[in-house]
Every structure is written in structure tokens, then in C-alpha cells.
Coordinates of C-alpha atoms and ligand atoms in Angstrom, one line a residue:
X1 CA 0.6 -14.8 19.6
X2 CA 0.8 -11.4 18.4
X3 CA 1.0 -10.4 15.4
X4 CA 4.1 -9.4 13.2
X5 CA 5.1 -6.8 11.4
X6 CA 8.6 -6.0 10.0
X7 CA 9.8 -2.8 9.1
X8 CA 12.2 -1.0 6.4
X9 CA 13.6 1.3 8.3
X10 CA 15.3 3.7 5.4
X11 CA 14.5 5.1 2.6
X12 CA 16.7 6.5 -0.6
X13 CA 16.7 10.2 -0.1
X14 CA 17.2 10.0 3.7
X15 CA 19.7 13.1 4.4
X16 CA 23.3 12.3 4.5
X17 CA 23.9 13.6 7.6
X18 CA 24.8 10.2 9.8
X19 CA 22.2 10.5 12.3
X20 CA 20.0 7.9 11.2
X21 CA 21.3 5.2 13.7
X22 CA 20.7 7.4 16.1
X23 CA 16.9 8.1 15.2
X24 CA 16.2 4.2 14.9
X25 CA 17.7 4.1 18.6
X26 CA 15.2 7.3 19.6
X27 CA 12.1 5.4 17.6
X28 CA 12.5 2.1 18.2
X29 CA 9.6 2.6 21.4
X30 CA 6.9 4.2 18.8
X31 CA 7.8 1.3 16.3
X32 CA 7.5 -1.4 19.5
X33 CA 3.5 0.5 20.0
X34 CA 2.8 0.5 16.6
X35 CA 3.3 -3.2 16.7
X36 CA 6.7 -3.3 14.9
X37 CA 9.1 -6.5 15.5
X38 CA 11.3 -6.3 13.6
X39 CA 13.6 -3.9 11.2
X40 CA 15.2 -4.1 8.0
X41 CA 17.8 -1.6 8.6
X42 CA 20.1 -0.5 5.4
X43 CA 23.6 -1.8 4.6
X44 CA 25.6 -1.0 7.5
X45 CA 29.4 -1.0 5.6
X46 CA 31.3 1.6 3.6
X47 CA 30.1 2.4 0.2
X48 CA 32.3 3.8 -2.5
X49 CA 30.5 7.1 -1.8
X50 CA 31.1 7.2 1.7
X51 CA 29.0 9.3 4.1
X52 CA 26.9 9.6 0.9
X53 CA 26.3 5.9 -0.2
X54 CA 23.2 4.6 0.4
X55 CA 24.6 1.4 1.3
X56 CA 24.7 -1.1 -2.1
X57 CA 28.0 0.5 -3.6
X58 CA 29.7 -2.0 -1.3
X59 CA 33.4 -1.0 -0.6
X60 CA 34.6 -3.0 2.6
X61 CA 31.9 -5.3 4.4
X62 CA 34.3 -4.8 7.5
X63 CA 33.5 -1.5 8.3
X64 CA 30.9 -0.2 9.7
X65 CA 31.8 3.4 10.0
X66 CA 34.8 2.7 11.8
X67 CA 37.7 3.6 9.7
X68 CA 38.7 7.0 7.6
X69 CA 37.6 5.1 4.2
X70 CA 36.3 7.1 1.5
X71 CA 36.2 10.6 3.0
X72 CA 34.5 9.7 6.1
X73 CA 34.8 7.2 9.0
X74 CA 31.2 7.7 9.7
X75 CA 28.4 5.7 6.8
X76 CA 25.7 7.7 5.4
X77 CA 23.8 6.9 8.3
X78 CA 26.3 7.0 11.4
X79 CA 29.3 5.3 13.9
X80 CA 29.8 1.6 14.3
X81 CA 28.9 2.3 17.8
X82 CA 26.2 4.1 16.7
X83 CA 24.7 1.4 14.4
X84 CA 25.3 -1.4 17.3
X85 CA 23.4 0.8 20.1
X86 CA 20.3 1.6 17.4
X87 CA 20.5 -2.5 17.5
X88 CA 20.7 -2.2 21.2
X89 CA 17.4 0.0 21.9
X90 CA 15.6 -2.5 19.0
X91 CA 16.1 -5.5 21.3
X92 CA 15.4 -3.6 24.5
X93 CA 12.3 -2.8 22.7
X94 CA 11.7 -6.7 21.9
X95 CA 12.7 -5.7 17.8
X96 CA 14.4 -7.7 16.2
X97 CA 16.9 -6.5 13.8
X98 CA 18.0 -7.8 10.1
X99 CA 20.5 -6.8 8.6
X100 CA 20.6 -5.9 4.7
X101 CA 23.3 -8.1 3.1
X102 CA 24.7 -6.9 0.0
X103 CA 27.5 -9.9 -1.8
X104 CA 26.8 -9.7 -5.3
X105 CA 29.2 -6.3 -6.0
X106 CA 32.0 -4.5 -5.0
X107 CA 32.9 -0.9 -6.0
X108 CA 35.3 2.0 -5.6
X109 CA 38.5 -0.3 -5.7
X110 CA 41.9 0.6 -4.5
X111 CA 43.8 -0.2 -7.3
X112 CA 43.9 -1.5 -11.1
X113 CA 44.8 -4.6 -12.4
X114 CA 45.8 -6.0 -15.8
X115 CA 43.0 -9.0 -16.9
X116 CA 42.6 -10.9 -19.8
X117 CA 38.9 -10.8 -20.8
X118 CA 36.2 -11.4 -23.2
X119 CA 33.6 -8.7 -23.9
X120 CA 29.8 -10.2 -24.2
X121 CA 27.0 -8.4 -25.0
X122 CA 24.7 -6.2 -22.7
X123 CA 21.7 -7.7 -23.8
X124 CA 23.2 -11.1 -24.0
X125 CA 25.9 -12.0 -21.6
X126 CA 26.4 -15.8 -23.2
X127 CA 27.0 -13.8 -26.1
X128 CA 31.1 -12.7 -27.4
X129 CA 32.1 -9.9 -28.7
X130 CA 35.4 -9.4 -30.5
X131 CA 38.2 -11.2 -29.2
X132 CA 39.9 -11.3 -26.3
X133 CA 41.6 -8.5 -25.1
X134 CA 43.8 -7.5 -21.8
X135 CA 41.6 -4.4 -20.1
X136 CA 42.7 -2.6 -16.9
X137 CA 40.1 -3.3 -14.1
X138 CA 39.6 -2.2 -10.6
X139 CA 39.5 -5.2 -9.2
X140 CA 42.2 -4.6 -6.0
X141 CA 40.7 -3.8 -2.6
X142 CA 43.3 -3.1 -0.4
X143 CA 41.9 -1.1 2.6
X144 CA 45.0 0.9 3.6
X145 CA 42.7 3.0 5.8
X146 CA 41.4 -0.8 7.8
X147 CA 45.2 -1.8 7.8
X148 CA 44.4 -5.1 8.4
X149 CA 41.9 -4.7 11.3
X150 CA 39.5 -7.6 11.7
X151 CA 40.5 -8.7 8.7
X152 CA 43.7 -9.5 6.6
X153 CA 41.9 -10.6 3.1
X154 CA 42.1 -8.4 0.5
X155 CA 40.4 -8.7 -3.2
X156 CA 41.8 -9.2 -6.4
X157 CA 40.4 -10.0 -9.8
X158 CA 40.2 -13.7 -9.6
X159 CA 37.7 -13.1 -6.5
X160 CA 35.2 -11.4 -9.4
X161 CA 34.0 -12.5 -12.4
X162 CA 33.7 -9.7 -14.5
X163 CA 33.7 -5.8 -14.7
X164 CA 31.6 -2.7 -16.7
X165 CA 34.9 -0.6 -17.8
X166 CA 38.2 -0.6 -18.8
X167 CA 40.3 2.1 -17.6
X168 CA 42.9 1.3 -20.5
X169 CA 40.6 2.5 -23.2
X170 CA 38.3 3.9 -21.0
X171 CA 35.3 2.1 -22.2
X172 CA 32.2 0.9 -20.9
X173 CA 31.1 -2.9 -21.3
X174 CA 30.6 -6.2 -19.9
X175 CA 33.8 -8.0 -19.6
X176 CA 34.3 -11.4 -18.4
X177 CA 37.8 -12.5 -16.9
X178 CA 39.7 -15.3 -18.5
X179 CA 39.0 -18.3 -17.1
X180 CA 35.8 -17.8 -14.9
X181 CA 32.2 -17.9 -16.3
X182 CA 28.9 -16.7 -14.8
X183 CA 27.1 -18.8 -12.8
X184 CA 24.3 -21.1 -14.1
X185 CA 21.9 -20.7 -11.2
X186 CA 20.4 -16.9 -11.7
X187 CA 18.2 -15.7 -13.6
X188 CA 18.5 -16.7 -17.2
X189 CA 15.7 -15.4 -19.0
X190 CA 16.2 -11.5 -18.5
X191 CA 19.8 -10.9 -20.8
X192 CA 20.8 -14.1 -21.4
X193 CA 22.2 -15.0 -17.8
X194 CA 22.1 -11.9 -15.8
X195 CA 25.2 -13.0 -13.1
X196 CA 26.2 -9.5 -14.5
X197 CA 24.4 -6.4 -12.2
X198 CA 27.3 -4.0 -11.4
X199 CA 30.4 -2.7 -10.5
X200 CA 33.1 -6.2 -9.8
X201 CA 30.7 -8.9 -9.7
X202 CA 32.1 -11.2 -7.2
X203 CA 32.7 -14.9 -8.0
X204 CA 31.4 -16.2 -4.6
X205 CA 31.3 -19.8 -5.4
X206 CA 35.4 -19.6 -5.6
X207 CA 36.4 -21.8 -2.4
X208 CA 38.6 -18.8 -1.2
X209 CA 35.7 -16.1 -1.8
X210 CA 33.5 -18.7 0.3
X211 CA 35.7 -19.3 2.9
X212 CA 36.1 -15.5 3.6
X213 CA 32.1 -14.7 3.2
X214 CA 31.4 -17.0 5.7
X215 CA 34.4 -15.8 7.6
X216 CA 32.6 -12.5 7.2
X217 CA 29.3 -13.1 8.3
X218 CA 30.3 -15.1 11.3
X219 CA 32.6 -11.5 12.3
X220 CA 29.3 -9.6 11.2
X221 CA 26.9 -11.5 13.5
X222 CA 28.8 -11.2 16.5
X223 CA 29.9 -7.8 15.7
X224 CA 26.4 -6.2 15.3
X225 CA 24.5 -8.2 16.9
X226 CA 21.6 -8.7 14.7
X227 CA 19.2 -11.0 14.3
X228 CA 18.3 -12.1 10.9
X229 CA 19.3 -10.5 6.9
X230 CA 17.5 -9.0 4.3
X231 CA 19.5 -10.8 1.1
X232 CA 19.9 -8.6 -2.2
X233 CA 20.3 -8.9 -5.7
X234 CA 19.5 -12.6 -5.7
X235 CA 18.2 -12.7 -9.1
X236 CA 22.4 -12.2 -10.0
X237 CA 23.7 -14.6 -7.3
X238 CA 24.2 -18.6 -7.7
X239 CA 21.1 -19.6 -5.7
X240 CA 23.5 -22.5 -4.2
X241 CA 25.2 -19.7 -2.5
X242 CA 22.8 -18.7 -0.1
X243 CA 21.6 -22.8 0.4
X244 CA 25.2 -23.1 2.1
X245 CA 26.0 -19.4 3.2
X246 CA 23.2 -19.6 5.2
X247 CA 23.6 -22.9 6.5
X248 CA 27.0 -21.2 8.1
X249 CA 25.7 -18.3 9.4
X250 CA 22.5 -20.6 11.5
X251 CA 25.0 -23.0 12.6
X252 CA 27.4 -20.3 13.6
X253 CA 24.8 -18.3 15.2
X254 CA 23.4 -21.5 16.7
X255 CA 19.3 -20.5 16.2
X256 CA 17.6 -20.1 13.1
X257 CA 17.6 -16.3 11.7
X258 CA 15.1 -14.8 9.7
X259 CA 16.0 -14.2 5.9
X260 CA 14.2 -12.0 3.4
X261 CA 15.4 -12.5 0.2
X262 CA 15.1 -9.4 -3.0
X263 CA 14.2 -11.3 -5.9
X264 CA 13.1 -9.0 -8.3
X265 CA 11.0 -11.2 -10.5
X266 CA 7.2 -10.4 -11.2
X267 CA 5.9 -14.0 -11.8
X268 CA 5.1 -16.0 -8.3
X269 CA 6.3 -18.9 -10.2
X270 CA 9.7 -17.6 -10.5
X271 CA 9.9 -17.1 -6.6
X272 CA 8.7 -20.3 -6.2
X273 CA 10.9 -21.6 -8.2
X274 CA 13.9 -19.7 -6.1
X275 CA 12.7 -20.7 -2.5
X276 CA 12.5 -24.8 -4.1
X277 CA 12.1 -27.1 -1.8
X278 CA 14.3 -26.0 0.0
X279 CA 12.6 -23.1 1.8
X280 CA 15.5 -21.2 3.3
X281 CA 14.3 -17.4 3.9
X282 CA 10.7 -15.7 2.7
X283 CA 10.9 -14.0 -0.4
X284 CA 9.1 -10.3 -0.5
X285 CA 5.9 -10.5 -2.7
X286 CA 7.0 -8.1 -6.1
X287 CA 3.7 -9.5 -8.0
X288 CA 1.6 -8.4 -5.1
X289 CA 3.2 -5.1 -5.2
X290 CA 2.8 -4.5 -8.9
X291 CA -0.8 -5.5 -8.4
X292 CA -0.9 -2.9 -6.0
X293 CA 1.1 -0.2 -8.4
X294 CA -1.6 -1.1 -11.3
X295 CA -4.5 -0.9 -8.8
X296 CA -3.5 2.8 -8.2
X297 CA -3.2 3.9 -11.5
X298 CA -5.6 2.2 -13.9
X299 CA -8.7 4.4 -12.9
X300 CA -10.5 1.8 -11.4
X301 CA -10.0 -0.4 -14.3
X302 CA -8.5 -3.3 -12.7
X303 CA -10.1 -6.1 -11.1
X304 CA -10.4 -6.1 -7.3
X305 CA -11.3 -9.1 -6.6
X306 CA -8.2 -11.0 -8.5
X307 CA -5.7 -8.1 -6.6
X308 CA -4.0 -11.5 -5.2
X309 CA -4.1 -13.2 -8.7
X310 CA -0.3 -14.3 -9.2
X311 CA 1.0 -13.7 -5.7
X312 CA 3.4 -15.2 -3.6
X313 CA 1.3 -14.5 -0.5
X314 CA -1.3 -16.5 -2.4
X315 CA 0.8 -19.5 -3.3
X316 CA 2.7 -19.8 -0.1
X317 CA 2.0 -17.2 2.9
X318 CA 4.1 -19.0 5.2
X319 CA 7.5 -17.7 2.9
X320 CA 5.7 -14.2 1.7
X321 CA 7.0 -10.8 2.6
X322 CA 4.3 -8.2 1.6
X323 CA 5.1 -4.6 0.6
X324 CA 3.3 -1.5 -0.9
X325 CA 6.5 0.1 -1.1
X326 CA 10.1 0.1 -0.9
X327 CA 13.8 2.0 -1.6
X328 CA 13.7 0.8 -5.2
X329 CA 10.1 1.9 -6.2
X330 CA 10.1 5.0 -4.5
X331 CA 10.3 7.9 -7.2
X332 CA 13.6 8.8 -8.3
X333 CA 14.7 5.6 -8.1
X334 CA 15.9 2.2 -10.9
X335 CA 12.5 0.7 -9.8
X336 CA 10.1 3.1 -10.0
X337 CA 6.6 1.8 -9.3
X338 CA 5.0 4.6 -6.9
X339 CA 1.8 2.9 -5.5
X340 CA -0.2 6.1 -6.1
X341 CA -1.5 8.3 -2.7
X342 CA -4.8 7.9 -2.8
X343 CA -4.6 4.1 -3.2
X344 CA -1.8 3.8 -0.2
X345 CA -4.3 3.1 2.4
X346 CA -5.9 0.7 0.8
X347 CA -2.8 -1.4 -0.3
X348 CA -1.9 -0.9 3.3
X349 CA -4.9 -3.0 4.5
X350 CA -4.5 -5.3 1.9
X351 CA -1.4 -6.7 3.4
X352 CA -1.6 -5.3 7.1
X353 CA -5.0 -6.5 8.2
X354 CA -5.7 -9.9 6.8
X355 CA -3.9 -13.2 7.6
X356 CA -1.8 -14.5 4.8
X357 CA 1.8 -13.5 5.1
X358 CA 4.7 -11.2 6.4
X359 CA 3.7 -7.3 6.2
X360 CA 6.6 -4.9 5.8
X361 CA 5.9 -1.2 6.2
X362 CA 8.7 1.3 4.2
X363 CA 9.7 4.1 6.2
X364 CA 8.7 6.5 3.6
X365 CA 5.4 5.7 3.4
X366 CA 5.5 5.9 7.6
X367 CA 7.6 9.3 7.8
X368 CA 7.3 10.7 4.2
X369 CA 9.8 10.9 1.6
X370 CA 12.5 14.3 1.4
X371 CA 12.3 13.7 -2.1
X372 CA 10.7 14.9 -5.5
X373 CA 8.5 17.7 -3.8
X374 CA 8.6 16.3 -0.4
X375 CA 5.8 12.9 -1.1
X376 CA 3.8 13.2 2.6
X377 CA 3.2 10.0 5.1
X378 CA 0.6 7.9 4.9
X379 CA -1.2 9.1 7.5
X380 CA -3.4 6.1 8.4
X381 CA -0.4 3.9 8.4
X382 CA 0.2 4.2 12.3
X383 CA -3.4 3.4 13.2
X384 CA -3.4 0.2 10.5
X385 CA -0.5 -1.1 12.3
X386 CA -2.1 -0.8 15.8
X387 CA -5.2 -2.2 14.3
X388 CA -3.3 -4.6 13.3
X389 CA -1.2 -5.4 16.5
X390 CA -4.4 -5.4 18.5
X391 CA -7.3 -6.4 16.6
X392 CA -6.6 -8.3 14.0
X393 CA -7.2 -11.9 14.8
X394 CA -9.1 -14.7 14.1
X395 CA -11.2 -16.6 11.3
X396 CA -11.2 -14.4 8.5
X397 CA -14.1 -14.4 6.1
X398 CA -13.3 -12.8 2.3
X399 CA -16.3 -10.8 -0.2
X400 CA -13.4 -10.4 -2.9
X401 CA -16.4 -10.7 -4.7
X402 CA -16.7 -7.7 -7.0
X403 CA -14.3 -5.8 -9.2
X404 CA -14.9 -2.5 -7.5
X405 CA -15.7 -2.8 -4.4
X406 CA -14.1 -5.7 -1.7
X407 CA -13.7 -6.3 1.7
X408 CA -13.3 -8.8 4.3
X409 CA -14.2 -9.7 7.5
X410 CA -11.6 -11.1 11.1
X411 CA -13.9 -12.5 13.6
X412 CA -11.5 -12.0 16.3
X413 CA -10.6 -14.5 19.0
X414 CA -10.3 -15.1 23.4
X415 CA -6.6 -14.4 23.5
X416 CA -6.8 -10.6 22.3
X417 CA -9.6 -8.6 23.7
X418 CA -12.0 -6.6 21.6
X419 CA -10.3 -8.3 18.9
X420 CA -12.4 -8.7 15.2
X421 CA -11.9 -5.7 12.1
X422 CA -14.5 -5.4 9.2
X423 CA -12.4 -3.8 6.5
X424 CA -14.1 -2.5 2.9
X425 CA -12.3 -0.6 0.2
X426 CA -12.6 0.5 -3.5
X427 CA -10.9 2.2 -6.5
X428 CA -14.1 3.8 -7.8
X429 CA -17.5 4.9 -6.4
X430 CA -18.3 4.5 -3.0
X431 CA -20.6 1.3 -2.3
X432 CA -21.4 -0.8 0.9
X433 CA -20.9 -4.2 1.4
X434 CA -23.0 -6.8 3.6
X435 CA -20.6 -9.3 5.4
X436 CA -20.1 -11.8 8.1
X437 CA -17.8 -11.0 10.9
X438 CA -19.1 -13.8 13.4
X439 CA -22.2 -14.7 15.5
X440 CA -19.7 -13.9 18.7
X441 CA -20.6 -10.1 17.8
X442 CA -24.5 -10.2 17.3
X443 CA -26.1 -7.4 18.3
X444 CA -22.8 -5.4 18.6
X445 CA -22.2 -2.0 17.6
X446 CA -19.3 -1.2 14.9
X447 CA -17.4 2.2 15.1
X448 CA -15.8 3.2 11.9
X449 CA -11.8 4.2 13.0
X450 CA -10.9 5.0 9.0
X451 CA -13.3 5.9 6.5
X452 CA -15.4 8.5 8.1
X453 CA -18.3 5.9 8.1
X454 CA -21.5 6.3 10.6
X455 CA -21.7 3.1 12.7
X456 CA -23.1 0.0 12.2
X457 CA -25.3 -2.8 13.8
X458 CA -24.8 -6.7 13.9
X459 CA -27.7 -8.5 13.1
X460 CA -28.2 -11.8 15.2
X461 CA -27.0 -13.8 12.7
X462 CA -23.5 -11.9 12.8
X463 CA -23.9 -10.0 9.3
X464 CA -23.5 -5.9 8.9
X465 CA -23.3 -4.1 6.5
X466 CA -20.3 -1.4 6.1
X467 CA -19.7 1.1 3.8
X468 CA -17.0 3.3 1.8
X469 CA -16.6 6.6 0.1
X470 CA -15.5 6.4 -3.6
X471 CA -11.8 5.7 -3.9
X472 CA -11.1 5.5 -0.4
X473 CA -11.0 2.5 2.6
X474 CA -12.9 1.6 5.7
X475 CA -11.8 -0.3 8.7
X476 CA -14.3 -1.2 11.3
X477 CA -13.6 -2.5 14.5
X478 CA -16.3 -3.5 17.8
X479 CA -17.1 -0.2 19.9
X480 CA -15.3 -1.3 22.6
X481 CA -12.2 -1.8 20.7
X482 CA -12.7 1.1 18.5
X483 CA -13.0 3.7 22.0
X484 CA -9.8 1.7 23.7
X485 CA -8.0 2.6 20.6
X486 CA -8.7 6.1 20.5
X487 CA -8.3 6.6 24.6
X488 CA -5.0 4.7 24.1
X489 CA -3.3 6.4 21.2
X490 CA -4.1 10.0 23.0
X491 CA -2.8 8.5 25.6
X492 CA 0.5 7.0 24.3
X493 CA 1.3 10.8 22.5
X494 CA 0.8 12.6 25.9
X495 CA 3.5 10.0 27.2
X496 CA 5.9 10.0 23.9
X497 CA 5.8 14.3 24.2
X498 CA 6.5 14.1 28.2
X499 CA 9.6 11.6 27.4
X500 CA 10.4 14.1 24.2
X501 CA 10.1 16.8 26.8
X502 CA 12.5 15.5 29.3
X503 CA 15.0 14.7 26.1
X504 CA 15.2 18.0 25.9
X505 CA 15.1 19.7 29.3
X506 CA 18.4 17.4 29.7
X507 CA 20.2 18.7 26.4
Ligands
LIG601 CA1 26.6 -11.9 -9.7

């Protein structure tokens, strides 16, 4: 078994210029040799914004730049045709592709309805507010430029339960339609019940709302092609939505698919309470990632060796999806939690080269960010996903042993050759660390591949000991291993520039 690694494979600021399908297409071999296998790609259907919509101003789920809807037939990031070949050169790549599923809102209506409806409060949605009133809401999606293609539903206010604005008085405010209520099964603690996130919040437990999501998804499977989902928002969605929407989409697509679920909550035991016993789809790991945003920015204050204190990944690595980074956190955006530069390759190890849970690497951190001064690739991040793909394997022995300085140990095993990593890292001075990577390796020399570290020797009782510069990480891997790496990663650029080459000796 190899290794895996998933992949977000957008970030916020990307330009809006709808080539990005086609660039997953031209990169899906690098992400297959950097051990990629699979890729979150963004919301594939019209936003309200069009070409510019990142993808979660959902305005018609059937199109996936196919129709002259909202200034452009093309998304922000390209064709239909063009998103289902980028799926395409994933699969011939052995990628698998997920899909980023966006139910909880729709926005940029056609038209404007009369509803009867109760303010509540913002900070309170179980909460009134003056009486009832009739408000105009844009609640009617039409899609005169789909005319009925693929699909003849169209939305009206009893599909949602509630808006932000009245057009009538021009007002902004939470207002809940007569005769529907938010649903009891999200999260309840952060404004009362926060059902409420944006734009129409649609009622998706209304049997006809149901009935045409699952109609949906079945049209969306077979249309694109992918392989799995990456769920949003789920903090705002019944949770016995996705129990039975899912249950559809498996049976429909007759195998199971991988699900990723966003819940944005920063206890593990809110997570867990989420995935129930029911364990439908992994959840990514936002405690781990805050642990990794603190780590960054406390000045070596915080605690090393309790970095996977209140994790998912700790509680239940089988249903963990790890990340350092993503859309949301990335500056600029409602999230904000920048894992600080200097810190990145560290957090990078932390959940690419040990053996609890699902990685996921965010395109920024792999390509940069054309954002807020240009932020610059991790440049280690390539190399700690080979490492990865290649060499990390086998028992893994942990010296999370010291608030400053940690590391740990993968002995390596048969099935992958010159497999085994030594990996040491701190967030103050540099230090060294003594630890057991296997008797297998006595008397075997270790080549330092990040970190800038001389070599070092394995004692016959399998011990070494391995060192780190202040603030900064060190990976270690067997000689052997640590030369093939280096031969084959020269080696795998001089083929990438030939095929680049020929790309263009042929435009
Ligand atoms: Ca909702």
C-alpha cells in the first residue's frame, strides 16, 4: 500500500481568468510523482459572480460553465468540458477526484417574491424580533439562460428557510419564512442555532428539496465523473441530511465515495460528536490546525509535545483529514489563521510524515498565494510529499517528549525499498535529539534531505542521534534512500522540462 495524500487544488485569490481546469489537466502528472491521490477541486457550478465567483455563492448546481448565466458561460475557473477533461487526466493519472459540494445557500436569484416572515436576532436566531412582517425576498431561481436543460426544477421561497435582506425596505437581517423553522441538528451553541450562514438558506429536509438534491447529485456524478465530495458548511446543515443524501449518492454510484466533511468547530469533541456512530465521511482536523496556527505565532511558547492535544487525528485517525492550510485561513480571507512561514515546514511534517490520518496539502502553500504581497511556496512541500510517498513507512516510534524540541522516528518496512525517515523539529533554539529508528538500520548511515544537518550513524542498537537548527525542521532518511531521492527528483525535472518543451514546440 502506498501512501495517501489528498490535495486542495485551489486557492481564494487564484486569477479569474478560466484556465484553472486546464492547469489541473497539465499538473495532474507532477501531483501523481509527488504522491498525490486524490484532489479536492473547487465548486464546479455558477456562482452569482460568475467568471468571478470563487465557487460558494452557489447560483445553479446544473451548470458547470455551460450556459450564458451571470455574464459568462465559462466559471471562474473554466468550460464544463474543460472541468470533465481536468477529471479526465486526474484518473489517467490514478487521482482520484472530489468534488466540493456546496447545499447549504443559494444566491444571486432571478426574481423577488412576497414572504411573510419573522425577524430573529443575529446573535440569537431562536430569538424574535418585532412582529411579523411581509418582506420581499429573492427567493425565485428561474435559469432563463439553462431553459430547462438537464433540469426543469426551479426554486421558490418555500425551498429556503430564511433570507439576510428585504428588498421592500431594503434592510439587512435574519428573516425566517412563515411556517418553516431552522433545523435542530446544527450547531447550537455558536448564535443560538446557526442553520442561518448566508444568502437563501435552503430547507433541504423539505421532501421536494430532497427529492431534487438527490436528483442532483445522481446528474452530477454521472455528469463529471468524480469520485468522491468535499461537503461544506456542515456546521449550518441538518446533520440527517447528509446520513441519507449520501446514502443516495453510494447506492446510485454503486461503490463507496470518499467524503470530507467542513465542520468548522475547534473542539475534537464536537467532530466527534458530528461523525456519531455513524461514521459516514472523515472530517478535516480544525483543532490540529489551530494547534498549528498557535505553534507559529506564540514564540516558542507553546508546548510541543501536546501539538496533538485536542485533535481529531488523535481521537480517531481512521476519519481525520489533516491540514496546515486552506481557502478559508489563507489571509484575506473569513477564517484567517495563516500558519506562519517559518513554522510551515514543520506543520507540514507534522501531518505528512507520520502515520495517523488523511494529509491534505493547499495549493497555496504548494504554488504560492497571488495574494497580499504575493505569500511564496513552501518550498520543502514537494520533497515532504515524495518523502512521504516513498519512505515513509513502518512502526513509528514518537520523542514528543519535550516542549521545544520533538521528533519521531518510521522504521520503514520490506514492501517499500529504502523506506524508514527520522524527523526532528523545533520552535526555538536548535537542539538534537537521540532516537530509535529500528535495529533493521544498525550501523547505517543517515543523510539529512531538509535541515542542512551533517549525517549521522546508527549505533548497533538502532539509536542516532539527529539534529536541528533553531526554529527550523530536519528530515532524515537512510543514505541509500536519501541518494535515490536526489538522482530521481533531477531526474523527473529533466523529463517534466523535455515534455514542457515539446508543449511548446507544438503551439
Ligand atoms: Ca442552513
Amino acid at each position: 500500500m502506498t501512501n495517501e495524500t489528498m490535495l486542495q487544488g485551489f486557492s481564494w485569490y487564484l486569477p479569474a481568468d478560466g484556465s484553472h481546469w486546464r492547469r489541473i489537466a497539465e499538473q495532474a502528472p507532477t501531483f501523481a510523482y509527488e504522491g498525490v491521490s486524490a484532489v479536492w477541486l473547487p465548486p464546479a457550478y455558477k456562482g452569482q459572480a460568475g467568471a468571478q465567483d470563487v465557487g460558494y455563492g452557489v447560483y445553479d448546481t446544473y451548470d458547470l460553465g455551460e450556459f450564458d448565466q451571470k455574464g459568462s458561460v465559462a466559471t471562474k475557473y473554466g468550460t464544463r468540458a474543460e472541468y470533465e477533461a481536468a477529471v479526465a487526466a486526474l484518473h489517467a493519472n490514478g487521482i482520484r477526484a472530489l468534488a466540493d459540494i456546496v447545499l447549504n445557500q443559494r444566491m444571486g436569484a432571478d426574481g423577488l417574491e412576497d414572504v411573510r416572515a419573522q425577524e430573529v436576532l443575529g446573535q440569537d436566531r431562536d430569538e424574535s424580533v418585532g412582529a411579523p412582517l411581509t418582506i420581499s425576498a429573492w427567493t425565485r431561481f428561474t435559469f432563463p439562460g439553462r431553459a430547462g436543460a438537464h433540469s426543469g426544477f426551479t426554486w421558490d421561497w418555500t425551498c429556503f428557510h430564511g433570507v439576510d435582506w428585504d428588498e421592500r425596505s431594503r434592510r439587512q437581517g435574519i428573516f425566517l419564512f412563515e411556517g418553516k423553522h431552522w433545523d435542530d441538528a446544527v450547531e447550537r451553541v455558536e448564535n443560538g442555532n446557526y442553520d442561518y450562514l448566508m444568502g437563501a438558506d435552503a430547507d433541504v429536509n423539505d421532501p421536494r428539496v430532497f427529492e431534487e438534491l438527490v436528483r442532483w447529485g445522481a446528474w452530477y456524478l454521472d455528469a463529471s465523473g468524480v469520485d468522491g465530495f468535499r461537503l461544506d458548511a456542515l456546521k449550518h446543515i441538518d446533520r440527517g441530511f447528509y446520513l441519507r443524501w449520501l446514502r443516495e449518492m453510494r447506492a446510485h454510484a454503486g461503490r463507496d465515495l470518499f467524503c470530507v466533511g467542513e465542520y468548522w468547530g475547534r473542539r475534537a469533541e464536537e467532530l466527534e460528536d458530528y461523525l456519531g456512530v455513524e461514521r459516514t465521511m472523515s472530517l478535516f482536523d480544525v483543532p490540529l490546525h489551530y494547534n498549528l496556527y498557535r505553534a507559529s505565532c506564540s514564540n516558542g511558547e507553546v508546548d510541543l509535545s501536546k501539538i496533538f492535544e485536542g485533535t481529531l487525528v488523535s481521537r480517531d485517525p481512521a476519519h481525520a483529514v489533516t491540514f496546515a492550510e486552506n481557502h478559508d485561513t489563507q489571509p484575506g480571507q473569513a477564517l484567517q489563521s495563516f500558519v506562519q512561514s517559518w513554522f510551515k515546514p514543520a506543520a507540514y511534517a507534522l501531518i505528512l510524515l507520520r502515520e495517523a490520518g488523511l494529509p491534505c496539502v493547499f495549493y497555496g502553500d504548494l504554488y504560492g498565494m497571488p495574494n497580499g504581497g504575493n505569500i511564496p511556496a513552501v518550498t520543502e512541500l514537494p520533497l515532504l510529499m515524495e518523502v512521504r510517498r516513498r519512505f515513509s513507512y513502518g512502526q513509528q516510534h514518537d520523542f514528543l517528549d519535550s516542549p521545544d524540541v520533538i521528533g519521531w522516528t518510521r522504521e520503514g518496512d520490506d514492501e517499500h525499498e529504502g523506506s524508514g525517515v527520522a524527523v526532528v523539529l523545533t520552535d526555538r533554539d536548535g537542539g538534537e535529539k537521540r532516537m530509535y529508528v529500528g535495529a533493521r538500520h544498525a550501523g547505517e548511515t543517515w543523510g539529512c534531505v531538509v535541515g542542512e544537518q551533517a549525517d549521522t550513524v546508527v549505533d548497533a542498537d538502532g539509536w542516532a542521534t539527529f539534529r536541528t537548527l533553531g526554529g527550523r525542521l530536519s528530515v532524515y532518511l537512510p543514505e541509500r534512500a536519501a541518494d535515490a531521492l536526489e538522482h530521481d527528483r533531477v531526474l523527473h525535472r529533466i523529463v517534466r522540462e523535455t515534455a514542457e518543451d515539446g508543449e511548446e514546440m507544438r503551439s
